[in-house]
GROMACS .gro file of C-alpha atoms in nm:
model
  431
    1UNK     CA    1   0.000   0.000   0.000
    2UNK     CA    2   0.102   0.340  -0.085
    3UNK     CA    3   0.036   0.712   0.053
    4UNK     CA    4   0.180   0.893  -0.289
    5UNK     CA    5   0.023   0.750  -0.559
    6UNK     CA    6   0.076   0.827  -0.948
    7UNK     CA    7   0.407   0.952  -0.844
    8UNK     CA    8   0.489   1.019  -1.233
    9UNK     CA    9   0.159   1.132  -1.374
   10UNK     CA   10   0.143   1.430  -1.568
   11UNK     CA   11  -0.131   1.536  -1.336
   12UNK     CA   12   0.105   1.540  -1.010
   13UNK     CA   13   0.100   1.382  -0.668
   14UNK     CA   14  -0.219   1.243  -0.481
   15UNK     CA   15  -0.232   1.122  -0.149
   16UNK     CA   16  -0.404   0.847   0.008
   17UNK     CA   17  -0.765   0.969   0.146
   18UNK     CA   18  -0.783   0.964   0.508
   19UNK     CA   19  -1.039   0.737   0.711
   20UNK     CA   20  -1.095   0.369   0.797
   21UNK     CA   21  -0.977   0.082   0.671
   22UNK     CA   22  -1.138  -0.247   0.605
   23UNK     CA   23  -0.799  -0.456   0.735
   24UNK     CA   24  -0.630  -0.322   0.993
   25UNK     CA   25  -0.270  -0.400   1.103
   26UNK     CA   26  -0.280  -0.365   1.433
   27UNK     CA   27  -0.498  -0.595   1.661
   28UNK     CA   28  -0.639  -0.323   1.912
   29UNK     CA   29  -0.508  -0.548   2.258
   30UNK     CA   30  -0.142  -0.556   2.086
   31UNK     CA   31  -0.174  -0.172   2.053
   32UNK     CA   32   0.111   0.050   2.295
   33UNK     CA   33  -0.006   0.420   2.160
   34UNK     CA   34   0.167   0.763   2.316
   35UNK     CA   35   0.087   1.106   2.222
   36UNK     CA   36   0.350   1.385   2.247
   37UNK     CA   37   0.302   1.772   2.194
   38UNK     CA   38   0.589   1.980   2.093
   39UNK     CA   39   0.685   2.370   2.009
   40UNK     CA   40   0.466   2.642   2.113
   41UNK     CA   41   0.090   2.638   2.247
   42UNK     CA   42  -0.208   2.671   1.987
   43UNK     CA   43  -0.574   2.687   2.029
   44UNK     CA   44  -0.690   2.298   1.992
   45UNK     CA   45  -0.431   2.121   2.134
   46UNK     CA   46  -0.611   1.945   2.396
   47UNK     CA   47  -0.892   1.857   2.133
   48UNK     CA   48  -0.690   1.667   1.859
   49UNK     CA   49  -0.543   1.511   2.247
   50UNK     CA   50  -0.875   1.389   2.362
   51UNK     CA   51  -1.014   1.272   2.012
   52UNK     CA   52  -0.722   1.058   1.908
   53UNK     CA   53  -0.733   0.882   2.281
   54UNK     CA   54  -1.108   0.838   2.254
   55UNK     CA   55  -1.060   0.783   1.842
   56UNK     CA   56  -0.831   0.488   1.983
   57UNK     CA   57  -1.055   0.322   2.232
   58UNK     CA   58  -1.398   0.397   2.099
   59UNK     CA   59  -1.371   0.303   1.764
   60UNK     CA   60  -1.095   0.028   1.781
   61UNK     CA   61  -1.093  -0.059   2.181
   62UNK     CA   62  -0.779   0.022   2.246
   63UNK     CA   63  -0.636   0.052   2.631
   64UNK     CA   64  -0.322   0.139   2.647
   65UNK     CA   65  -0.211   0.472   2.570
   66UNK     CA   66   0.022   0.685   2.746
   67UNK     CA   67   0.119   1.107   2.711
   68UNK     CA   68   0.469   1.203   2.660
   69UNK     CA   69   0.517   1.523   2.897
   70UNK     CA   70   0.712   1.817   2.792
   71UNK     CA   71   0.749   1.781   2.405
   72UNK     CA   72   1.026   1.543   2.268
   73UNK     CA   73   1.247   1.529   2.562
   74UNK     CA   74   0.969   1.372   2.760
   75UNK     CA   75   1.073   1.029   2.559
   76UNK     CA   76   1.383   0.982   2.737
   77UNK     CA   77   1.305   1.177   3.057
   78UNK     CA   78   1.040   0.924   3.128
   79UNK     CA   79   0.758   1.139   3.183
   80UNK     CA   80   0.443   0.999   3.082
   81UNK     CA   81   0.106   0.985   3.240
   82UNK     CA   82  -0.205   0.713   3.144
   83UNK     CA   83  -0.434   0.845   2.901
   84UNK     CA   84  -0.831   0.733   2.939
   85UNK     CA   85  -1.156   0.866   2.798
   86UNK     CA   86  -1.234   0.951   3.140
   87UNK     CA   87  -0.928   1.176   3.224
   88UNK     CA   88  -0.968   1.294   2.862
   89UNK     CA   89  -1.311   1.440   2.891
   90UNK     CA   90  -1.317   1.793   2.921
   91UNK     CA   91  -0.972   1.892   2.831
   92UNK     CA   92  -1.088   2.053   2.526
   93UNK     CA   93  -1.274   2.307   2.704
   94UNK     CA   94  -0.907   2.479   2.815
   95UNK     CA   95  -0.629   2.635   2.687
   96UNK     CA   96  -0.273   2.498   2.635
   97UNK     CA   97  -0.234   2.120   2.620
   98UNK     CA   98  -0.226   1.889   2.933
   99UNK     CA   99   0.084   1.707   2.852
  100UNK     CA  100   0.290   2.013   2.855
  101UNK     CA  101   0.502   2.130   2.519
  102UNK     CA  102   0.907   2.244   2.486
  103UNK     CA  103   1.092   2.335   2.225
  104UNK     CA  104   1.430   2.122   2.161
  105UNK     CA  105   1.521   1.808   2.270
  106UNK     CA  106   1.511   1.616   2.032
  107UNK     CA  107   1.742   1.330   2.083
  108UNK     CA  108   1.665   1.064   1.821
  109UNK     CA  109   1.875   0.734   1.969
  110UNK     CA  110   1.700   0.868   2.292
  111UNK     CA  111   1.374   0.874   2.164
  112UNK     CA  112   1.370   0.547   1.980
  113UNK     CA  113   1.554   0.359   2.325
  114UNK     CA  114   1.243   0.471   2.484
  115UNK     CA  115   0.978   0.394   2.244
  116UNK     CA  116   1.202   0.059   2.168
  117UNK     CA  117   1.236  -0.038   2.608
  118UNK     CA  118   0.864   0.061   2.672
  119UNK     CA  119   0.738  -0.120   2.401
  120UNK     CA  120   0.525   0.134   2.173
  121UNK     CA  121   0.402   0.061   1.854
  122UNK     CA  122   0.225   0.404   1.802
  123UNK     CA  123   0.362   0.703   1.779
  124UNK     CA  124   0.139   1.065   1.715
  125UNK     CA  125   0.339   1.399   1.727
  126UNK     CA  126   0.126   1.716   1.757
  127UNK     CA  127   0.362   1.948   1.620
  128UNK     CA  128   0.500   2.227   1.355
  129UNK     CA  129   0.717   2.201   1.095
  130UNK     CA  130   1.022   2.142   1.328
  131UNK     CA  131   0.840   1.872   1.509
  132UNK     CA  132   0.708   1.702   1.189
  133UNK     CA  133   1.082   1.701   1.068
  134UNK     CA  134   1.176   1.542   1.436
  135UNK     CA  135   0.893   1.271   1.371
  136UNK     CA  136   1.035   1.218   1.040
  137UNK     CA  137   1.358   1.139   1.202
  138UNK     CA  138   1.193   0.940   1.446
  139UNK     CA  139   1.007   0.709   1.107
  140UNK     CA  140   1.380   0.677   0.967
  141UNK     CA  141   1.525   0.574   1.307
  142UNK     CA  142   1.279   0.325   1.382
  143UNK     CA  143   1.264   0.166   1.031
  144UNK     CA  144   1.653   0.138   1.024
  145UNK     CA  145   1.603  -0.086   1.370
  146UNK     CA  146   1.295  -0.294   1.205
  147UNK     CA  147   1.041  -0.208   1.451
  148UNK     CA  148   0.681  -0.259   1.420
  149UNK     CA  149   0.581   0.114   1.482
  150UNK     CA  150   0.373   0.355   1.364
  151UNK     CA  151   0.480   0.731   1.355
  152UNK     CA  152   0.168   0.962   1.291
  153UNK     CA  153   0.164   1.364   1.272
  154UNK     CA  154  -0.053   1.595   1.318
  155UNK     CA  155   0.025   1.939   1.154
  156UNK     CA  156   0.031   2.212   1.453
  157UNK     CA  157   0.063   2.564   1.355
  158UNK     CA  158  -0.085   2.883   1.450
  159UNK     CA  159   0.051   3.094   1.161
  160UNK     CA  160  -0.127   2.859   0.907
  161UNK     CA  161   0.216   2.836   0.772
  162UNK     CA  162   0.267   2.467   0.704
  163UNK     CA  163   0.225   2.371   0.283
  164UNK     CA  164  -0.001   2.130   0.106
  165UNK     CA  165  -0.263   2.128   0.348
  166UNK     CA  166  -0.540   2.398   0.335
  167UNK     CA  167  -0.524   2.518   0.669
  168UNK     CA  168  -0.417   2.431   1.034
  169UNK     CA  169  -0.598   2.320   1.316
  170UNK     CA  170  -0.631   2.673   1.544
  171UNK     CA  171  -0.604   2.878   1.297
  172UNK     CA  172  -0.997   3.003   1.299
  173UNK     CA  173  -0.943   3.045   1.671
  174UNK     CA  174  -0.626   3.256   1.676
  175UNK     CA  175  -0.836   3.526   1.412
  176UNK     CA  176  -1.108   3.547   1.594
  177UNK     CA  177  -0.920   3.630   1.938
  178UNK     CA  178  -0.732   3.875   1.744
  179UNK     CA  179  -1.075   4.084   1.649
  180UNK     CA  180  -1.077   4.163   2.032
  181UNK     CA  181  -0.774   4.322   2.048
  182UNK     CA  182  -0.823   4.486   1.722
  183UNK     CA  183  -1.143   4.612   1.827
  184UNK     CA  184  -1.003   4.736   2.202
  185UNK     CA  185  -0.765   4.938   1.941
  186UNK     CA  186  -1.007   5.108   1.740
  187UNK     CA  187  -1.245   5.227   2.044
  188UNK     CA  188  -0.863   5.376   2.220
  189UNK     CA  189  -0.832   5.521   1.887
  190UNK     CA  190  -1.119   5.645   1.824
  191UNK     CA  191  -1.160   5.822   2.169
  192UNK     CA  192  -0.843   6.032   2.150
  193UNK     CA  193  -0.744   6.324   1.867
  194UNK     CA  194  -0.530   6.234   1.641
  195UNK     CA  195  -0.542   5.831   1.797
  196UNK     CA  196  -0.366   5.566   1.656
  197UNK     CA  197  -0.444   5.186   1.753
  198UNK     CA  198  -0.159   4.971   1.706
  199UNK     CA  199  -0.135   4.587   1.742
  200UNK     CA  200   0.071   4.300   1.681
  201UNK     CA  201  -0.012   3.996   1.587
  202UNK     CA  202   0.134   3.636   1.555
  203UNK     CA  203   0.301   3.566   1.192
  204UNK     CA  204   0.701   3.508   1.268
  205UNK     CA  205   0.747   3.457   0.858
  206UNK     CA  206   0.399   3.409   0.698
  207UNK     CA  207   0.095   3.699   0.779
  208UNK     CA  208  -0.218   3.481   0.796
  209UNK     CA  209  -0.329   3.564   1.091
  210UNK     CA  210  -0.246   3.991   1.050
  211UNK     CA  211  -0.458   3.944   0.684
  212UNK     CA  212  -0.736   3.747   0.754
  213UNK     CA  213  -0.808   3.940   1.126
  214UNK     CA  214  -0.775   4.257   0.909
  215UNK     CA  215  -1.028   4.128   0.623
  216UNK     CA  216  -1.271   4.058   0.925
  217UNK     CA  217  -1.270   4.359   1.115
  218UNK     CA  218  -1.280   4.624   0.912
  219UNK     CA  219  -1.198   4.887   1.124
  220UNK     CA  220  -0.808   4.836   1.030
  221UNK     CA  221  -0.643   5.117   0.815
  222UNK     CA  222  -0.317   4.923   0.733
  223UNK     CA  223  -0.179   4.573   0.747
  224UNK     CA  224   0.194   4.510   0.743
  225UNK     CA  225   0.279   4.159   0.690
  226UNK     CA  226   0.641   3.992   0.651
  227UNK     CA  227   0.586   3.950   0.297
  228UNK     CA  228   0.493   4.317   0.140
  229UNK     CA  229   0.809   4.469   0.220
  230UNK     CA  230   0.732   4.825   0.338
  231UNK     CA  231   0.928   5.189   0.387
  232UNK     CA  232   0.901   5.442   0.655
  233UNK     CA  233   1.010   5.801   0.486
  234UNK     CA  234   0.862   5.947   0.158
  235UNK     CA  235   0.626   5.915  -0.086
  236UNK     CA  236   0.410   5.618  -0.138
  237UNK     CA  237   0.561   5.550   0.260
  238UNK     CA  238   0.351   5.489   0.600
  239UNK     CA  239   0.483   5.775   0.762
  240UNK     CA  240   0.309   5.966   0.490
  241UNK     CA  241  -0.022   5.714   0.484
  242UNK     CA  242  -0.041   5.805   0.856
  243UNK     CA  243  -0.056   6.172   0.824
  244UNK     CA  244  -0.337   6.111   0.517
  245UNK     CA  245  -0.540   5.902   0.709
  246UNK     CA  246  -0.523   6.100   1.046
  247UNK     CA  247  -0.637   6.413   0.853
  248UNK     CA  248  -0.936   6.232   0.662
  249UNK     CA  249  -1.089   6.026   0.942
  250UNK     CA  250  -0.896   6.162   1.263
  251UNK     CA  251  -0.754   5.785   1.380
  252UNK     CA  252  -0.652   5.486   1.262
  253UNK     CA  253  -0.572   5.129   1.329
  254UNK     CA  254  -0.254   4.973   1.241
  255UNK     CA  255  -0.173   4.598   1.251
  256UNK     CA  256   0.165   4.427   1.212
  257UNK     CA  257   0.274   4.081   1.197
  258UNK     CA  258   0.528   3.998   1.431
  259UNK     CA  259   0.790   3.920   1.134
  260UNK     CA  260   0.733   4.192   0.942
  261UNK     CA  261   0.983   4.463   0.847
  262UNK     CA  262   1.249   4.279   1.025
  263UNK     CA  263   1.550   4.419   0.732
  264UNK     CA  264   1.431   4.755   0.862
  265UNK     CA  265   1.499   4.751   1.250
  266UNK     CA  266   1.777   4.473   1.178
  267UNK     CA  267   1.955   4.832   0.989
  268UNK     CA  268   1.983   4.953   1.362
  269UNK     CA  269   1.993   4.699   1.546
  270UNK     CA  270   2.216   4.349   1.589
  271UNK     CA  271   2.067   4.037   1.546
  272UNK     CA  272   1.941   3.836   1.825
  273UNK     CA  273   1.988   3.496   1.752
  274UNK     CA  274   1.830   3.199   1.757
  275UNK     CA  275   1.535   2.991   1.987
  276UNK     CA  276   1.535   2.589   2.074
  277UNK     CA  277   1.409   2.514   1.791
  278UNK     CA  278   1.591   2.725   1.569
  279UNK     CA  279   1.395   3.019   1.474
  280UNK     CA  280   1.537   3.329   1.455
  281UNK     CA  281   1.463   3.533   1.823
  282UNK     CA  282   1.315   3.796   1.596
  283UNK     CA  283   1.290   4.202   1.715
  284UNK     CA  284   1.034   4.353   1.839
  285UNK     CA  285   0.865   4.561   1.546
  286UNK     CA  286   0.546   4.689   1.762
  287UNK     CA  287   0.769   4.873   2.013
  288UNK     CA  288   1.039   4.963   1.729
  289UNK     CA  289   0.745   5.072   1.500
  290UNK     CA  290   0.576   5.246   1.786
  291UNK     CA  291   0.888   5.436   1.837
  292UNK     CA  292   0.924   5.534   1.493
  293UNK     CA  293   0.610   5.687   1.474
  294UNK     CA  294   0.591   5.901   1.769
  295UNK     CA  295   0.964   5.993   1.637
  296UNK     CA  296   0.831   6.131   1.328
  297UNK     CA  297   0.543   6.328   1.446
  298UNK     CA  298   0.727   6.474   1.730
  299UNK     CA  299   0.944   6.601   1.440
  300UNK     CA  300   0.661   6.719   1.305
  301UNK     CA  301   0.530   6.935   1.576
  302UNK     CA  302   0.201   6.704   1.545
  303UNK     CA  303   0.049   6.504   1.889
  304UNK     CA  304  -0.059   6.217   1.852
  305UNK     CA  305  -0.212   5.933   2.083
  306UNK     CA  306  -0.052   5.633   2.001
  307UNK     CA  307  -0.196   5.314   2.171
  308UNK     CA  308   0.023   4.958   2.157
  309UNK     CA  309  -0.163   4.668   2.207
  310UNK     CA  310   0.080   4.321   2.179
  311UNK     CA  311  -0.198   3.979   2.233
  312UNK     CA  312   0.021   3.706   2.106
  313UNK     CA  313  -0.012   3.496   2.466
  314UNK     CA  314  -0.358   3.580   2.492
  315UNK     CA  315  -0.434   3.466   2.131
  316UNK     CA  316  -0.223   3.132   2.207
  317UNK     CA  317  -0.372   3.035   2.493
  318UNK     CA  318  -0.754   3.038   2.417
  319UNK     CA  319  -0.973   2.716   2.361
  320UNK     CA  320  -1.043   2.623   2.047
  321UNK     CA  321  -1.395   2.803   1.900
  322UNK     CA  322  -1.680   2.560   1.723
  323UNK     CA  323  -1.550   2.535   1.393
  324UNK     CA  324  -1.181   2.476   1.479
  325UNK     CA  325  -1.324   2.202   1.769
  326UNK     CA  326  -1.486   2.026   1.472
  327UNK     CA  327  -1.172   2.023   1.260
  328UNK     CA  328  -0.958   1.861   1.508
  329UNK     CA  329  -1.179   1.577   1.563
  330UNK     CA  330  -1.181   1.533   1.155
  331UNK     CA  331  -0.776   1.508   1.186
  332UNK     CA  332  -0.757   1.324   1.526
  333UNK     CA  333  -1.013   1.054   1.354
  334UNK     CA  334  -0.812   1.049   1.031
  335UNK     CA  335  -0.433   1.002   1.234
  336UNK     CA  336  -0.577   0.727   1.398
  337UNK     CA  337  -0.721   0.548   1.129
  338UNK     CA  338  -0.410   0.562   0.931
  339UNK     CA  339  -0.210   0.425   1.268
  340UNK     CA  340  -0.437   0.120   1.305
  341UNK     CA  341  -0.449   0.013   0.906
  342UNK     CA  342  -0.059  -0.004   0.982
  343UNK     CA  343   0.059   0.353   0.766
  344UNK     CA  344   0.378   0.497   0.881
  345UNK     CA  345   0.584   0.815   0.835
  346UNK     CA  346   0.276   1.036   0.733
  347UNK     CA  347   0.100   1.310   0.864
  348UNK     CA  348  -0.261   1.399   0.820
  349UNK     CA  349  -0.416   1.716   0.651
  350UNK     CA  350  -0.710   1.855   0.474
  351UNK     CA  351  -0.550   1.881   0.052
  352UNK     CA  352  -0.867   2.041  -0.165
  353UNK     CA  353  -1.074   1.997   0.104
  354UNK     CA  354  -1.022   1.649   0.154
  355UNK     CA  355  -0.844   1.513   0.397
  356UNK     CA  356  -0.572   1.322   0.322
  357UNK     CA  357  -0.202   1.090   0.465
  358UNK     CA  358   0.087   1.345   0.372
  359UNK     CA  359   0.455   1.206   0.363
  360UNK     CA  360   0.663   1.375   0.657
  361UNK     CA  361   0.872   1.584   0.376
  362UNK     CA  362   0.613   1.678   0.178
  363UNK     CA  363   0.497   1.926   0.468
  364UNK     CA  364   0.844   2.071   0.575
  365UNK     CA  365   1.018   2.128   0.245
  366UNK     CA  366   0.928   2.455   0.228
  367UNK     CA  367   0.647   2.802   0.434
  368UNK     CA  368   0.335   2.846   0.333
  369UNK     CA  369   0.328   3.263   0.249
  370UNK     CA  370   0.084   3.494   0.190
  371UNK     CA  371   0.064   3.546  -0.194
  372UNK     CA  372   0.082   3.918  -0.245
  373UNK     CA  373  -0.001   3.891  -0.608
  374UNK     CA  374  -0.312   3.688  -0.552
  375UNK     CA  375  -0.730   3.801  -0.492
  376UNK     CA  376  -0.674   3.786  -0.152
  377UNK     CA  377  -0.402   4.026  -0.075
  378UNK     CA  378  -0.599   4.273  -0.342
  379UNK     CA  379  -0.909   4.256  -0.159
  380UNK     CA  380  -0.731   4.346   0.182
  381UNK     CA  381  -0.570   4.647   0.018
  382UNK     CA  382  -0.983   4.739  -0.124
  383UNK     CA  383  -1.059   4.706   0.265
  384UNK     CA  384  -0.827   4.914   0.441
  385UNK     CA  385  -0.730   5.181   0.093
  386UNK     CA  386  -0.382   5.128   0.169
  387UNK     CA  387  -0.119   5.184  -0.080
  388UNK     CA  388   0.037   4.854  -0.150
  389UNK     CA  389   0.381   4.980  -0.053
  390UNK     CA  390   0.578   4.781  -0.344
  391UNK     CA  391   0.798   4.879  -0.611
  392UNK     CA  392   0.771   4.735  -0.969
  393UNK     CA  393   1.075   4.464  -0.839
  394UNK     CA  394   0.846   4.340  -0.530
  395UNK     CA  395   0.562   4.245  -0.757
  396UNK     CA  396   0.797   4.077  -1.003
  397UNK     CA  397   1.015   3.856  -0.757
  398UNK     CA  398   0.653   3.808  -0.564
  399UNK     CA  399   0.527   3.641  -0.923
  400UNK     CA  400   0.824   3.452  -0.981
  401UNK     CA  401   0.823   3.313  -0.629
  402UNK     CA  402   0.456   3.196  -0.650
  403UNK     CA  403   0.518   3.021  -1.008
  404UNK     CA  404   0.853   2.888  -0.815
  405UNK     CA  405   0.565   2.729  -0.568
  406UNK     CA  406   0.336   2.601  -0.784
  407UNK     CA  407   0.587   2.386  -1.009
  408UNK     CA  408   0.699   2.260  -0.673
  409UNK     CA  409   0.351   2.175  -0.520
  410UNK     CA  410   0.250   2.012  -0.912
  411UNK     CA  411   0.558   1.869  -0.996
  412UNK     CA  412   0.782   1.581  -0.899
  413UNK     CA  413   0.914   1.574  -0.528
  414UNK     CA  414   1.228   1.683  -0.466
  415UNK     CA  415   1.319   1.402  -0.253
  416UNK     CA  416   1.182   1.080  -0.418
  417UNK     CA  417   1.435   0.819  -0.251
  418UNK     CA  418   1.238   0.946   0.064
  419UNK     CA  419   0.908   0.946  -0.069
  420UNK     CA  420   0.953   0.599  -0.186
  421UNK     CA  421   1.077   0.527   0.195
  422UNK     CA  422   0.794   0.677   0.334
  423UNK     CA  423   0.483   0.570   0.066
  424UNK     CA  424   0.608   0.190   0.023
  425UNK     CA  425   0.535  -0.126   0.262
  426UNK     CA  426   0.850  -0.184   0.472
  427UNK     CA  427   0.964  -0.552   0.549
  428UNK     CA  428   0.762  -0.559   0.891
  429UNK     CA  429   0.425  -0.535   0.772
  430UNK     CA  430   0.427  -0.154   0.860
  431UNK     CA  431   0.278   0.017   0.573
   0.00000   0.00000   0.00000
């Protein structure tokens, strides 16, 4: 059994669809599952937890099934708690995720010891792009060995930055949190002469979250997003979109993704290096931009009322809303599914609104980005009337890059002695 099939058809790639089997591999008494969660918190967490433990022993009676504390590390530090239906019940309704998350850690002869001495033969990761990597590690590890084990992912993000798939789990919730804080800006804006409302929002390298809280309020005036480069000074510039907008309406509402204009502070300022799990420790471009602002107008001769609003823990933390509850029951159902019928080295994710096994690579190779050439982006700049901030090079290089993606989303993997590794049966019966 495969998970890429018509590998070299001139229509693409397509992956397996997701959902039961009528064989399964594993008999559900022989069945040793763990769950780990790993990087930073998102809204959901604790629902794709409780669905793929009650997935488990509802729908295939499986007992034993134990939570990895504190991300990867939790492997080999032996943390690890028993996971029922009954202490699963109402995790969903909070924040965070009860097994704790950590960047780093990841020790893969560690990892498989542990999985190898305790004797699991299931393995889910609830993580992003790093952690999908680690689990893809993990697959490679435990297939040299010849183990019997399934390693299952479930795309976390809550930039929406992860490829292939359509959207992550948390997602819905993290723009819908942000419309409070976007809406305490307006009303502090709106209240003072000359008022400006600024917040910053989650998006370290991709602006999801900054556009699509932007498209739904209405009430924002600009939206500055790590892929429009902008300029300060000068025609066409904010500083000078400000001053227009101030004198039309008499406020306005700025929001900024976090990784946006980082080449303009990073002219001032050193880098910062890097976090656990090797991100760039990015600076702060609310405070810097804040700065700048009150800078120019004090130059000026012009007050202003300049409100900073920064929600990013507030947005992470949150429970999952209705429609993002829903979504990770249809990818905790899916994982699990794919685990018993004996699939390995996959992740799950909703492709064209289906959803679907993904090979581990398939989903780290490269960011999902805001296309800035594309309907979307156009119909944000219609919303909030501001220029688009781009020279006639942006637009170009922005073209080039999304015909880059497409050739590499339609076209043959990059990687096919792994994609082979990862679609084919293996000698142990693990598909």
């Amino acid at each position: 059994m495969q998970i890429v099939v018509h590998k070299d058809g001139p229509r693409g790639n397509h992956f397996r669809r997701a959902g039961p089997r009528q064989r399964v591999y594993f008999e559900p008494d022989e069945v040793h599952a763990c769950i780990v969660t790993c990087g930073g918190l998102c809204p959901g967490l604790n629902t794709v937890i409780r669905e793929i433990v009650c997935g488990l022993s509802d729908m295939y009676g499986v007992t034993k099934i134990l939570g990895i504390q504190g991300g990867y590390r939790g492997f080999y530090a032996r943390n690890t708690i028993d996971l029922t239906p009954k202490s699963v019940n109402d995790i969903h309704k909070r924040g965070g995720t009860i097994l704790g998350s950590s960047r780093g850690g990841h020790d893969t002869m560690k990892i498989v010891d542990s999985i190898q001495y305790r004797g699991i033969n299931q393995v889910y990761v609830i993580g992003g792009d790093g952690s999908q990597r680690g689990a893809g590690v993990i697959f490679e590890e435990v297939r040299k060995r010849g183990l019997k084990v399934a390693v299952a992912g479930i795309p976390k993000t809550i930039d929406n930055d992860i490829p292939v798939i359509d959207k992550s789990f948390g997602f819905d919730s993290a723009v819908e949190e942000a419309q409070r804080a976007i809406n305490a800006a307006h009303v502090e804006a709106g209240s003072a002469d000359n008022g400006i409302g600024l917040v910053k929002l989650m998006g370290r390298y991709s602006g999801f979250i900054a556009h699509y809280a932007t498209l739904a309020s209405r009430d924002v005036d600009c939206c500055l997003i790590p892929e429009s480069p902008f300029y300060l000074e000068g025609e066409g510039g904010l500083f000078k979109y400000i001053e227009k907008r101030l004198k039309e309406n008499g406020h306005m509402v700025i929001v900024v993704a976090e990784g946006a204009g980082q080449k303009l502070i990073a002219e001032n300022m050193k880098e910062m290096g890097q976090d656990a799990s090797g991100n760039a420790l990015l600076l702060d471009v609310g405070l810097w931009l804040s700065q700048k602002i009150n800078e120019h107008f004090k130059k000026n001769k012009t007050t202003i009322n300049l409100k900073y609003i920064d929600p990013t823990y507030m947005i992470r933390a949150i429970p999952s809303n209705a429609s993002d509850n829903v979504y990770c029951t249809l990818l905790a159902h899916s994982v699990v599914h794919g685990a018993m019928a004996g699939y390995t080295g996959f992740t799950v994710g909703q492709v064209n609104g289906r959803h679907c096994y993904i090979p581990f690579y398939r989903i780290t190779e490269k960011q999902n980005k805001v296309s800035i050439t594309d309907r979307m982006w156009a119909r944000l700049l219609s919303s909030t009337n501001q220029p688009s901030f781009l020279s006639k090079q942006d637009v170009d290089d922005a073209k080039v890059e999304d015909e880059r993606t497409a050739k590499l989303l339609d076209g043959s993997p990059s990687n096919p002695k792994v994609e082979d590794k990862v679609a084919s049966s293996n000698s142990n019966g693990v598909k």
